[in-house]
Structures are given as structure tokens and as C-alpha cells.
PDB file of C-alpha atoms in Angstrom:
ATOM      1  CA  MET A   1       9.436  -4.419   4.137  1.00 72.00           C
ATOM      2  CA  ILE A   2       6.262  -2.302   2.176  1.00 85.00           C
ATOM      3  CA  ARG A   3       4.590   0.268   5.773  1.00 91.00           C
ATOM      4  CA  ASN A   4       2.267   3.033   4.997  1.00 95.00           C
ATOM      5  CA  PHE A   5       3.612   5.695   2.427  1.00 97.00           C
ATOM      6  CA  GLU A   6       4.738   2.951   0.212  1.00 97.00           C
ATOM      7  CA  ILE A   7       0.921   1.525   0.857  1.00 97.00           C
ATOM      8  CA  LEU A   8      -0.227   5.062  -1.325  1.00 97.00           C
ATOM      9  CA  ARG A   9       2.549   5.445  -3.364  1.00 98.00           C
ATOM     10  CA  LEU A  10       1.476   1.831  -5.408  1.00 98.00           C
ATOM     11  CA  LYS A  11      -2.097   2.830  -5.229  1.00 97.00           C
ATOM     12  CA  LYS A  12      -1.247   6.004  -6.731  1.00 97.00           C
ATOM     13  CA  ALA A  13       0.182   4.161  -8.786  1.00 98.00           C
ATOM     14  CA  GLY A  14      -3.178   2.125  -9.836  1.00 97.00           C
ATOM     15  CA  MET A  15      -2.223  -0.512  -7.263  1.00 98.00           C
ATOM     16  CA  SER A  16      -5.273  -2.601  -6.237  1.00 98.00           C
ATOM     17  CA  ASN A  17      -6.013  -2.601  -2.928  1.00 98.00           C
ATOM     18  CA  LEU A  18      -5.951  -6.951  -3.113  1.00 98.00           C
ATOM     19  CA  GLY A  19      -2.518  -6.396  -5.183  1.00 98.00           C
ATOM     20  CA  ILE A  20      -1.167  -5.277  -1.624  1.00 98.00           C
ATOM     21  CA  LEU A  21      -2.590  -7.843   0.705  1.00 98.00           C
ATOM     22  CA  LYS A  22      -1.312  -9.950  -1.432  1.00 97.00           C
ATOM     23  CA  LEU A  23       2.759  -8.004  -1.598  1.00 96.00           C
ATOM     24  CA  ILE A  24       1.887  -7.919   2.028  1.00 96.00           C
ATOM     25  CA  ASP A  25       1.005 -11.617   2.258  1.00 95.00           C
ATOM     26  CA  TYR A  26       3.959 -12.796   0.114  1.00 96.00           C
ATOM     27  CA  GLN A  27       6.267 -10.375   2.598  1.00 94.00           C
ATOM     28  CA  GLU A  28       5.354 -12.272   5.625  1.00 92.00           C
ATOM     29  CA  ARG A  29       6.535 -14.930   4.608  1.00 94.00           C
ATOM     30  CA  HIS A  30       9.694 -14.042   2.653  1.00 93.00           C
ATOM     31  CA  GLU A  31      12.075 -12.350   3.128  1.00 87.00           C
ATOM     32  CA  ALA A  32      14.078 -11.583  -0.648  1.00 86.00           C
ATOM     33  CA  LYS A  33      14.406  -7.560  -1.938  1.00 90.00           C
ATOM     34  CA  LEU A  34      12.094  -7.434  -5.099  1.00 93.00           C
ATOM     35  CA  THR A  35      11.848  -5.028  -8.355  1.00 95.00           C
ATOM     36  CA  LEU A  36       9.160  -2.984  -8.923  1.00 96.00           C
ATOM     37  CA  ARG A  37       8.249  -5.381 -11.704  1.00 97.00           C
ATOM     38  CA  GLN A  38       8.437  -8.447  -9.384  1.00 97.00           C
ATOM     39  CA  LEU A  39       6.235  -6.750  -6.778  1.00 97.00           C
ATOM     40  CA  ALA A  40       3.886  -5.904 -10.236  1.00 98.00           C
ATOM     41  CA  ARG A  41       3.772  -9.703 -10.889  1.00 97.00           C
ATOM     42  CA  ILE A  42       2.450 -10.645  -6.995  1.00 97.00           C
ATOM     43  CA  ALA A  43      -0.272  -8.172  -6.889  1.00 98.00           C
ATOM     44  CA  GLU A  44      -1.208  -9.311 -10.471  1.00 98.00           C
ATOM     45  CA  VAL A  45      -1.197  -6.052 -12.246  1.00 98.00           C
ATOM     46  CA  LYS A  46      -2.716  -5.905 -15.717  1.00 96.00           C
ATOM     47  CA  ALA A  47      -0.810  -3.413 -16.960  1.00 97.00           C
ATOM     48  CA  VAL A  48       2.877  -3.877 -15.848  1.00 97.00           C
ATOM     49  CA  PRO A  49       4.356  -0.886 -17.633  1.00 98.00           C
ATOM     50  CA  ASN A  50       1.893   1.726 -16.735  1.00 98.00           C
ATOM     51  CA  PHE A  51       2.113   1.089 -13.602  1.00 98.00           C
ATOM     52  CA  ILE A  52       6.003   1.158 -13.386  1.00 98.00           C
ATOM     53  CA  GLU A  53       5.681   4.594 -15.503  1.00 98.00           C
ATOM     54  CA  SER A  54       2.895   6.367 -13.091  1.00 98.00           C
ATOM     55  CA  TYR A  55       5.158   5.055 -10.189  1.00 98.00           C
ATOM     56  CA  LYS A  56       8.688   6.147 -11.228  1.00 98.00           C
ATOM     57  CA  SER A  57       7.270   9.322 -12.711  1.00 98.00           C
ATOM     58  CA  GLN A  58       5.370  10.722  -8.977  1.00 98.00           C
ATOM     59  CA  ASP A  59       6.412  13.610  -7.322  1.00 98.00           C
ATOM     60  CA  VAL A  60       7.876  12.175  -4.343  1.00 98.00           C
ATOM     61  CA  LYS A  61       8.419  15.363  -2.406  1.00 98.00           C
ATOM     62  CA  ARG A  62       5.217  16.580  -3.405  1.00 97.00           C
ATOM     63  CA  LEU A  63       2.777  13.261  -2.399  1.00 97.00           C
ATOM     64  CA  ARG A  64       4.671  13.150   0.962  1.00 96.00           C
ATOM     65  CA  GLU A  65       3.299  16.132   2.033  1.00 96.00           C
ATOM     66  CA  GLN A  66      -0.076  15.084   1.163  1.00 93.00           C
ATOM     67  CA  TYR A  67       0.530  12.125   3.030  1.00 94.00           C
ATOM     68  CA  LYS A  68       1.686  14.133   6.569  1.00 94.00           C
ATOM     69  CA  THR A  69      -0.802  16.962   5.734  1.00 93.00           C
ATOM     70  CA  PHE A  70      -4.001  13.324   7.022  1.00 92.00           C
ATOM     71  CA  PRO A  71      -2.913  11.372   9.576  1.00 92.00           C
ATOM     72  CA  SER A  72      -2.770   7.460   8.760  1.00 94.00           C
ATOM     73  CA  PHE A  73      -2.800   2.932  10.015  1.00 95.00           C
ATOM     74  CA  SER A  74      -2.401   0.692   7.716  1.00 96.00           C
ATOM     75  CA  ILE A  75      -3.109  -2.832   7.624  1.00 96.00           C
ATOM     76  CA  LEU A  76       0.420  -3.620   9.384  1.00 95.00           C
ATOM     77  CA  ASP A  77      -0.458  -1.350  12.478  1.00 95.00           C
ATOM     78  CA  ASP A  78      -1.482  -3.103  15.923  1.00 95.00           C
ATOM     79  CA  ILE A  79      -4.206   0.766  16.151  1.00 94.00           C
ATOM     80  CA  TYR A  80      -5.264  -1.766  12.888  1.00 96.00           C
ATOM     81  CA  PRO A  81      -9.607  -3.308  14.100  1.00 94.00           C
ATOM     82  CA  GLU A  82      -9.474  -6.723  14.363  1.00 96.00           C
ATOM     83  CA  TRP A  83     -13.087  -7.031  12.838  1.00 96.00           C
ATOM     84  CA  LEU A  84     -11.767  -5.839   9.302  1.00 96.00           C
ATOM     85  CA  LYS A  85      -8.615  -7.694   9.173  1.00 95.00           C
ATOM     86  CA  GLU A  86     -11.575 -10.335   9.158  1.00 95.00           C
ATOM     87  CA  MET A  87     -13.504  -8.770   5.922  1.00 95.00           C
ATOM     88  CA  TYR A  88     -12.353 -10.094   2.606  1.00 95.00           C
ATOM     89  CA  ASN A  89     -10.880  -7.369   0.928  1.00 96.00           C
ATOM     90  CA  PRO A  90     -10.309  -5.036   3.956  1.00 97.00           C
ATOM     91  CA  PRO A  91      -8.561  -1.233   3.542  1.00 97.00           C
ATOM     92  CA  THR A  92      -4.875  -1.691   3.551  1.00 97.00           C
ATOM     93  CA  LEU A  93      -4.118   2.348   3.974  1.00 96.00           C
ATOM     94  CA  LEU A  94      -7.424   4.317   5.832  1.00 95.00           C
ATOM     95  CA  PHE A  95      -6.793   8.379   6.526  1.00 93.00           C
ATOM     96  CA  TYR A  96      -8.911   9.892  10.000  1.00 92.00           C
ATOM     97  CA  GLN A  97     -10.491  13.224  11.339  1.00 90.00           C
ATOM     98  CA  GLY A  98      -9.889  12.910  15.547  1.00 85.00           C
ATOM     99  CA  ASN A  99      -9.051  11.391  18.248  1.00 83.00           C
ATOM    100  CA  LEU A 100      -8.779   7.666  17.653  1.00 78.00           C
ATOM    101  CA  LYS A 101      -8.982   7.097  21.478  1.00 76.00           C
TER     102      LYS A 101
END
């Protein structure tokens, strides 16, 4: 299952928001473990080899440090606003400042 940090990695590698939404939908219906190439095909990435190269060349440690610097939540989290889910192409990952309460 895709988690928040993985959403960030896919976005940084060039996957579109709509592509990530397609992946989330697919994984809700199937439990198979997918290769990076399969993920790219499901998400309808246009340049699959470029996407895979970009994904594999990421500095994961540095990216995780950046990720931890800014609080975030995703469309998979309970805190995600329902009204955002109802719009076309809702953002899959949101960063915020301050207190959410």
C-alpha cells in the first residue's frame, strides 16, 4: 500500500497527481505487490524509462529528511478533508504549518 512518503517519492520522480490517484484506486482493489514499471503503467506515466531512472536515482535519505521537516498528510489519512476528496483531481499530499486542531 502506498504511504505518504512514497507519494512524495513518486511525485518527485515525475508521476502526476492523477497517476497517484489511479495507483491508490488500483491498490484498494488489488493486493499484488507491483514493480516500479507496473506502477508506472497503471499510473499512465508517459516516459516510463525516465520515470524509473528518476525514481531510482533519488537520494532517499535526503528526501526523507526534507519530508520530516514539513508536516504533511495525504488523501489516505483520516484527517484529509472530505470536501477535497469530492473535487476532480484532489491533491494526494498536503503540507501544512501550524496546528490542525
